mmCIF file of C-alpha atoms and ligand atoms in Angstrom:
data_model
loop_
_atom_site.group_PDB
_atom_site.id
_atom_site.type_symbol
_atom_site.label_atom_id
_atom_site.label_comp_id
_atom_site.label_asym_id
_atom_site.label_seq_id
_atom_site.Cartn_x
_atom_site.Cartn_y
_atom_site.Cartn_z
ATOM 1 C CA UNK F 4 -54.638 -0.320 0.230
ATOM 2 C CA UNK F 5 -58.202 -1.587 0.654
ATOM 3 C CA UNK F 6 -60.615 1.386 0.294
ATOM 4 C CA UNK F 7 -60.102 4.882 -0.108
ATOM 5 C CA UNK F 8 -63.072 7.432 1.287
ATOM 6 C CA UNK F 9 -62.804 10.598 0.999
ATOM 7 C CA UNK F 10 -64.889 13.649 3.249
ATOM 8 C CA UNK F 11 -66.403 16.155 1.130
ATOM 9 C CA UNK F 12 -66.624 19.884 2.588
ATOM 10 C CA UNK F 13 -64.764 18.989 5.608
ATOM 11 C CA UNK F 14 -62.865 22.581 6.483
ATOM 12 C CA UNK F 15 -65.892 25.343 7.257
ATOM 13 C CA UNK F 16 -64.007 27.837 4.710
ATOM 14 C CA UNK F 17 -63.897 25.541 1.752
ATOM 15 C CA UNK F 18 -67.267 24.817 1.620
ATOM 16 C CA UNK F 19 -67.642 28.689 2.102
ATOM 17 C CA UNK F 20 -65.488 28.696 -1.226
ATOM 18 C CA UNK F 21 -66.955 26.399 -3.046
ATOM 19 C CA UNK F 22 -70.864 28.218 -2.741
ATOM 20 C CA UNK F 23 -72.444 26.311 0.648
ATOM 21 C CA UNK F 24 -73.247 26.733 3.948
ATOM 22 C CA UNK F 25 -71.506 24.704 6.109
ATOM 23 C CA UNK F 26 -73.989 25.047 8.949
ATOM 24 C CA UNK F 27 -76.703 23.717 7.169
ATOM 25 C CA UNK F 28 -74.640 21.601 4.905
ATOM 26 C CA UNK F 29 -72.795 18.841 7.171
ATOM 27 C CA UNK F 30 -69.507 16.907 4.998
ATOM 28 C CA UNK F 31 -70.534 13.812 3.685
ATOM 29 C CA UNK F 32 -68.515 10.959 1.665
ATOM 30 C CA UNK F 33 -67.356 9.607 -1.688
ATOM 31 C CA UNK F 34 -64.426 7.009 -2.352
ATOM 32 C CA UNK F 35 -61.808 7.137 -4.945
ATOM 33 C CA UNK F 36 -60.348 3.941 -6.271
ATOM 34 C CA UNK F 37 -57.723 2.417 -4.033
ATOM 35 C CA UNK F 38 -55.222 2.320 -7.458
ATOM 36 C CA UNK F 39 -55.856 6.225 -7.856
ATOM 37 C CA UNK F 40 -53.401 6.115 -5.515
ATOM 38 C CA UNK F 41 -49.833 7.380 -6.550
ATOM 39 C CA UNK F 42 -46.336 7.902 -4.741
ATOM 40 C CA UNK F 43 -44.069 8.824 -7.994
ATOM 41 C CA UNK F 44 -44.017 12.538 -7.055
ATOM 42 C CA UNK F 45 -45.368 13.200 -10.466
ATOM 43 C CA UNK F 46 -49.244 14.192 -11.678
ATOM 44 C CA UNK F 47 -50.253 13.770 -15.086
ATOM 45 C CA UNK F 48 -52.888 16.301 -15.913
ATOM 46 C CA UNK F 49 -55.868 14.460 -16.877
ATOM 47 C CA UNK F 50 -57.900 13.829 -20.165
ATOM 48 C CA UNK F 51 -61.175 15.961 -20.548
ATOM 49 C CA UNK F 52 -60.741 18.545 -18.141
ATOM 50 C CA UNK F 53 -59.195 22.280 -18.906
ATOM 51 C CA UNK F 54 -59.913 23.155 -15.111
ATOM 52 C CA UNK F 55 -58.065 20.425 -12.487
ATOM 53 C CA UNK F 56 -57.249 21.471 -8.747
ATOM 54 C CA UNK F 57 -55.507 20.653 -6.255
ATOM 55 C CA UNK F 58 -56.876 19.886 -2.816
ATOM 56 C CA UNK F 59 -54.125 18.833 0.087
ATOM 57 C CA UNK F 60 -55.456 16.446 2.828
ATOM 58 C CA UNK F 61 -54.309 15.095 5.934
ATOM 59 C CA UNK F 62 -54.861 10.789 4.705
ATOM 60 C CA UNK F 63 -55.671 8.455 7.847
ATOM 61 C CA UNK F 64 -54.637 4.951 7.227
ATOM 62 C CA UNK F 65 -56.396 2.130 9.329
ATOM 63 C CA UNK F 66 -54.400 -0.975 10.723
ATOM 64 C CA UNK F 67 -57.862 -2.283 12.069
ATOM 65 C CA UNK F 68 -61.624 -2.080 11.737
ATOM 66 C CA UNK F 69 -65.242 -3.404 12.041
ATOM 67 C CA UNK F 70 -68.512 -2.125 12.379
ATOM 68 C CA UNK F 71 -69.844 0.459 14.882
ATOM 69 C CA UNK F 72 -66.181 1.883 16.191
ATOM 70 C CA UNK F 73 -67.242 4.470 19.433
ATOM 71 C CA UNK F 74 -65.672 7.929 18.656
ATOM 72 C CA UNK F 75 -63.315 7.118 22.229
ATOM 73 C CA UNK F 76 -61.659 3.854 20.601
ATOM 74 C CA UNK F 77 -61.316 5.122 16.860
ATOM 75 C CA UNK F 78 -58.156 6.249 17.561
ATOM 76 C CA UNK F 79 -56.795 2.868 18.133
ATOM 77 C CA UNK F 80 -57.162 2.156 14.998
ATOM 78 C CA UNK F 81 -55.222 4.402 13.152
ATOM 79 C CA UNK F 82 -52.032 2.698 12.019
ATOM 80 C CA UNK F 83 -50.537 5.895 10.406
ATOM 81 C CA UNK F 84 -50.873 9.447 8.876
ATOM 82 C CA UNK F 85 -49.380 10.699 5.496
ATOM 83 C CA UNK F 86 -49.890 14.028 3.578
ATOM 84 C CA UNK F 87 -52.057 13.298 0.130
ATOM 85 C CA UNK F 88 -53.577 15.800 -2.972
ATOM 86 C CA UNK F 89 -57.401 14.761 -3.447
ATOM 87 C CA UNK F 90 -56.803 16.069 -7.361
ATOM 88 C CA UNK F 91 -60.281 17.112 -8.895
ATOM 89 C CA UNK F 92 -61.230 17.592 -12.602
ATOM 90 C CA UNK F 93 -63.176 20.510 -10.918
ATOM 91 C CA UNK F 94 -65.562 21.284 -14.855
ATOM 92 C CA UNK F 95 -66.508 17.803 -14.371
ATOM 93 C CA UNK F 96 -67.454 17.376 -10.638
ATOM 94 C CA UNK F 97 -69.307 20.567 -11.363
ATOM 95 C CA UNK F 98 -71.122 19.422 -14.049
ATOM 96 C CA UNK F 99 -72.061 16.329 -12.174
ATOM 97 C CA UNK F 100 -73.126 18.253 -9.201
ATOM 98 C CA UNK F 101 -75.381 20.218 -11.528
ATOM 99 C CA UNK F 102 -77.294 17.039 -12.711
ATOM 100 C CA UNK F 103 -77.449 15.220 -9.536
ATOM 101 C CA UNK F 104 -74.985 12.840 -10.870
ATOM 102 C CA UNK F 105 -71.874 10.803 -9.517
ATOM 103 C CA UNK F 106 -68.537 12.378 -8.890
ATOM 104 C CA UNK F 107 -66.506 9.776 -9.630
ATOM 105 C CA UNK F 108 -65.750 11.564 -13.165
ATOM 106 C CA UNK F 109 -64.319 14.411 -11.486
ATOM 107 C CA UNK F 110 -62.675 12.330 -8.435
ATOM 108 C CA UNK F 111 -61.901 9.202 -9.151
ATOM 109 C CA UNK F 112 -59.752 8.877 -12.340
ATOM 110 C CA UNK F 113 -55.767 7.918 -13.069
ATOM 111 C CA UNK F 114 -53.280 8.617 -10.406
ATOM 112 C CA UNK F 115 -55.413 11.248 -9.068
ATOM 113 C CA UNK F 116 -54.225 11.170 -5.398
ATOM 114 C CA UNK F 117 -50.479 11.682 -5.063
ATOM 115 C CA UNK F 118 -49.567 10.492 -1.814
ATOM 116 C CA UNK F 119 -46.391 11.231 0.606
ATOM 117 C CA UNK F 120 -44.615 8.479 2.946
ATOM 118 C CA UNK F 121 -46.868 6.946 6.019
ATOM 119 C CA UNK F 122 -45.638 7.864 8.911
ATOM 120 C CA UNK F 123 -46.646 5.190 12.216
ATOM 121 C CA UNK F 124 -48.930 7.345 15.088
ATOM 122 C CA UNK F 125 -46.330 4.725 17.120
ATOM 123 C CA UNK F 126 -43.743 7.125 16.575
ATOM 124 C CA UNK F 127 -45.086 10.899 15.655
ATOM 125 C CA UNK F 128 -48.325 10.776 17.614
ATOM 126 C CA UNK F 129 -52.078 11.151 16.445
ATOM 127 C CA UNK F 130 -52.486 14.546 14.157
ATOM 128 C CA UNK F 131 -55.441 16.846 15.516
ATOM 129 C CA UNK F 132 -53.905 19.679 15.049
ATOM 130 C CA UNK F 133 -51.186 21.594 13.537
ATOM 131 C CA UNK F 134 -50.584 23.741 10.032
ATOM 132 C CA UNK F 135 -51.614 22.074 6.071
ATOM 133 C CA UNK F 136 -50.670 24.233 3.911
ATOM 134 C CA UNK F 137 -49.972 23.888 -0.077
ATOM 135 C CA UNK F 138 -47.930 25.991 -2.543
ATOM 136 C CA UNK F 139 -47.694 26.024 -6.013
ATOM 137 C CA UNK F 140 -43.958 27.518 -7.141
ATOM 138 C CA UNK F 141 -43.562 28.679 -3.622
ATOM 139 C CA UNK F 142 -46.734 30.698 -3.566
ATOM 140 C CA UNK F 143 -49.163 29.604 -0.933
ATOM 141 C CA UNK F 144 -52.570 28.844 -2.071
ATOM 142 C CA UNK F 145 -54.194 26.802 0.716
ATOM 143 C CA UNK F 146 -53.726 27.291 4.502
ATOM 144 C CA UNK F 147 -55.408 25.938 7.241
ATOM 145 C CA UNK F 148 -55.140 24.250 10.622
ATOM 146 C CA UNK F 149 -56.169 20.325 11.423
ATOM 147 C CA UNK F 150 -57.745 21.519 14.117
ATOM 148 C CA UNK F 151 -60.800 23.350 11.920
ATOM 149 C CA UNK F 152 -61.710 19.996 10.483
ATOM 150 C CA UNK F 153 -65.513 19.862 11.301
ATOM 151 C CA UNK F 154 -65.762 16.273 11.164
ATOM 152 C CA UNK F 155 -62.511 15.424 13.533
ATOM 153 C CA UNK F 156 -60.532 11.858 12.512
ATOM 154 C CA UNK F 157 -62.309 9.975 15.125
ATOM 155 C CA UNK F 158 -65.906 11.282 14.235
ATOM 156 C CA UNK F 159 -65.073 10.183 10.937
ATOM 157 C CA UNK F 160 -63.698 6.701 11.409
ATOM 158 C CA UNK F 161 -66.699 6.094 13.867
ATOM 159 C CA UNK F 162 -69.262 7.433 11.221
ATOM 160 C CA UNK F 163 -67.935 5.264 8.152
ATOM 161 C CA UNK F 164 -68.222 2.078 10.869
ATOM 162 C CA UNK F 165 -71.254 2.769 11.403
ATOM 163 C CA UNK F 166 -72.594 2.347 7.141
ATOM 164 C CA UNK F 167 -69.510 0.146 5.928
ATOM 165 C CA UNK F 168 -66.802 -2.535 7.851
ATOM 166 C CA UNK F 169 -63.750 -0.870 7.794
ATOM 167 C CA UNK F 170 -60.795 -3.007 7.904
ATOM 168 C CA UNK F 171 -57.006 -2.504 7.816
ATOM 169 C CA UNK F 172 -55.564 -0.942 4.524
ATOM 170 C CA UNK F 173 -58.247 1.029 4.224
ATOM 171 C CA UNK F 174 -57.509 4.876 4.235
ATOM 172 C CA UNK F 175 -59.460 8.362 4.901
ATOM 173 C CA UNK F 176 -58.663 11.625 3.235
ATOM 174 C CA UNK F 177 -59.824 14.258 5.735
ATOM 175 C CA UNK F 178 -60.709 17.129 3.284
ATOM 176 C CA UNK F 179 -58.764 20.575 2.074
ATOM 177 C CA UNK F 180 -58.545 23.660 3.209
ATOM 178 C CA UNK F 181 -59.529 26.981 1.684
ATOM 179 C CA UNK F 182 -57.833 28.090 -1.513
ATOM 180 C CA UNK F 183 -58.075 24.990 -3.945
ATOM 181 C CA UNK F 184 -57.411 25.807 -7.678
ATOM 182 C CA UNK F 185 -56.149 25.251 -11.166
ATOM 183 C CA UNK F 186 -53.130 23.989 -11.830
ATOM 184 C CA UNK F 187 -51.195 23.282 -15.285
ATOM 185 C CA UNK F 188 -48.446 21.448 -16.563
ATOM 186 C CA UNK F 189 -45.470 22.004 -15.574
ATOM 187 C CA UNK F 190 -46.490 22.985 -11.961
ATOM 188 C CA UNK F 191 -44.561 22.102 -8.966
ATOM 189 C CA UNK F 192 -47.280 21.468 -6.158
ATOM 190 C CA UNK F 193 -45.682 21.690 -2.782
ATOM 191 C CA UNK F 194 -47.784 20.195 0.009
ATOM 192 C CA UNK F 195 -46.679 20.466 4.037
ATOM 193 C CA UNK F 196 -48.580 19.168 6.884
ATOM 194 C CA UNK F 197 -47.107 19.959 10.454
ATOM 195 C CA UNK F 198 -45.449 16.551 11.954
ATOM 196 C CA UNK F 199 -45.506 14.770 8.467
ATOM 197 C CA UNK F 200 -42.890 17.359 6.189
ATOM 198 C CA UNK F 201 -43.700 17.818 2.810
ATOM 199 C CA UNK F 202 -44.838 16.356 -0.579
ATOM 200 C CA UNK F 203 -43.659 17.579 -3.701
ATOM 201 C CA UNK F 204 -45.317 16.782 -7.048
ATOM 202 C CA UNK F 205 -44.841 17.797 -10.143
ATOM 203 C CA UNK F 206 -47.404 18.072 -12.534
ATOM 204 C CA UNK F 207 -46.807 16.871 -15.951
HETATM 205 MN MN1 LIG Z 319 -61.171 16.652 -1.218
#
């Protein structure tokens, strides 16, 4: 794992959720840090934060890269596609927001994006569309389709050529869904994405 960016505001009805207009607010980037990353299944609720939520995300890893990638040929770099939580000490973002500071405070600390198995586009295809969904003890909380993504894969991988290299190992989280919230310890966070199964994490 190389670099880890991450689209902010990227489904039309989260940024509803979350107090913006998507129309006049286009999704924009921040990164976590590639060693946020975590496959153990479990998430330890954070220090400093009485208010952490869970945000499932379609993750795009790269095999390739380089500067100035046309939207046609982004595809081709794509090695592989995995399910992954973009977990958010949601007080602190929101503080930071409200002083026009940083977010990596609310983003970017300890094992704060569980991640599932890759899976090789070689063998299940590119993901553009199809059903993300998360539950939390079998209740569903977030629902959406790939396909509402306003910022598709390849617009993404084309725009984040255009302002840094990109190079293999580095990875995209495509944004959540509507319905992000709390969760505690003790939760078991269920996350599916059509053509890539499920992710199960436990909170702890
Ligand atoms: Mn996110």
């Amino acid at each position: 794992m190389r670099r880890v960016y991450c689209i902010g505001r990227n489904y039309a009805a989260h940024a509803v959720e979350m107090g913006h207009d998507p129309d006049r607010e286009p999704p924009f980037f921040f990164q976590k840090n590639p060693n946020n990353l975590d496959s153990t299944g479990e998430f330890p609720y954070p220090r400093h934060s009485s208010d952490v939520h869970h945000e499932v995300e379609l993750l795009v890893a790269l095999k390739s890269g380089g500067p100035n990638i046309s939207i046609d040929k982004a595809l081709n770099h794509v090695w592989g596609y995995a399910i992954s939580l973009d977990m958010t000490r949601r007080d602190l973002q929101g503080e930071a927001k409200k002083l026009g500071r940083p977010w990596e405070i609310g983003k970017a600390f300890e094992r704060s994006g569980p991640v599932g198995p890759l899976n090789a586009a070689d063998k299940i295809g590119h993901l553009s569309q199809g059903r993300i969904a998360l539950k939390v003890y079998g209740a569903l909380k977030q629902e959406g389709d790939l396909n509402q993504m306003i910022r598709k894969v390849p617009e993404m991988i084309s725009y984040l050529s255009e302002y840094f290299e990109l190079k293999a190992g580095d990875v995209i989280m495509s944004g959540t869904p509507s319905g992000v919230g709390a969760v505690a310890r003790g939760d078991m966070m269920e996350a599916t994405i059509d053509g890539l199964g499920s992710l199960v994490v436990k909170v702890v």
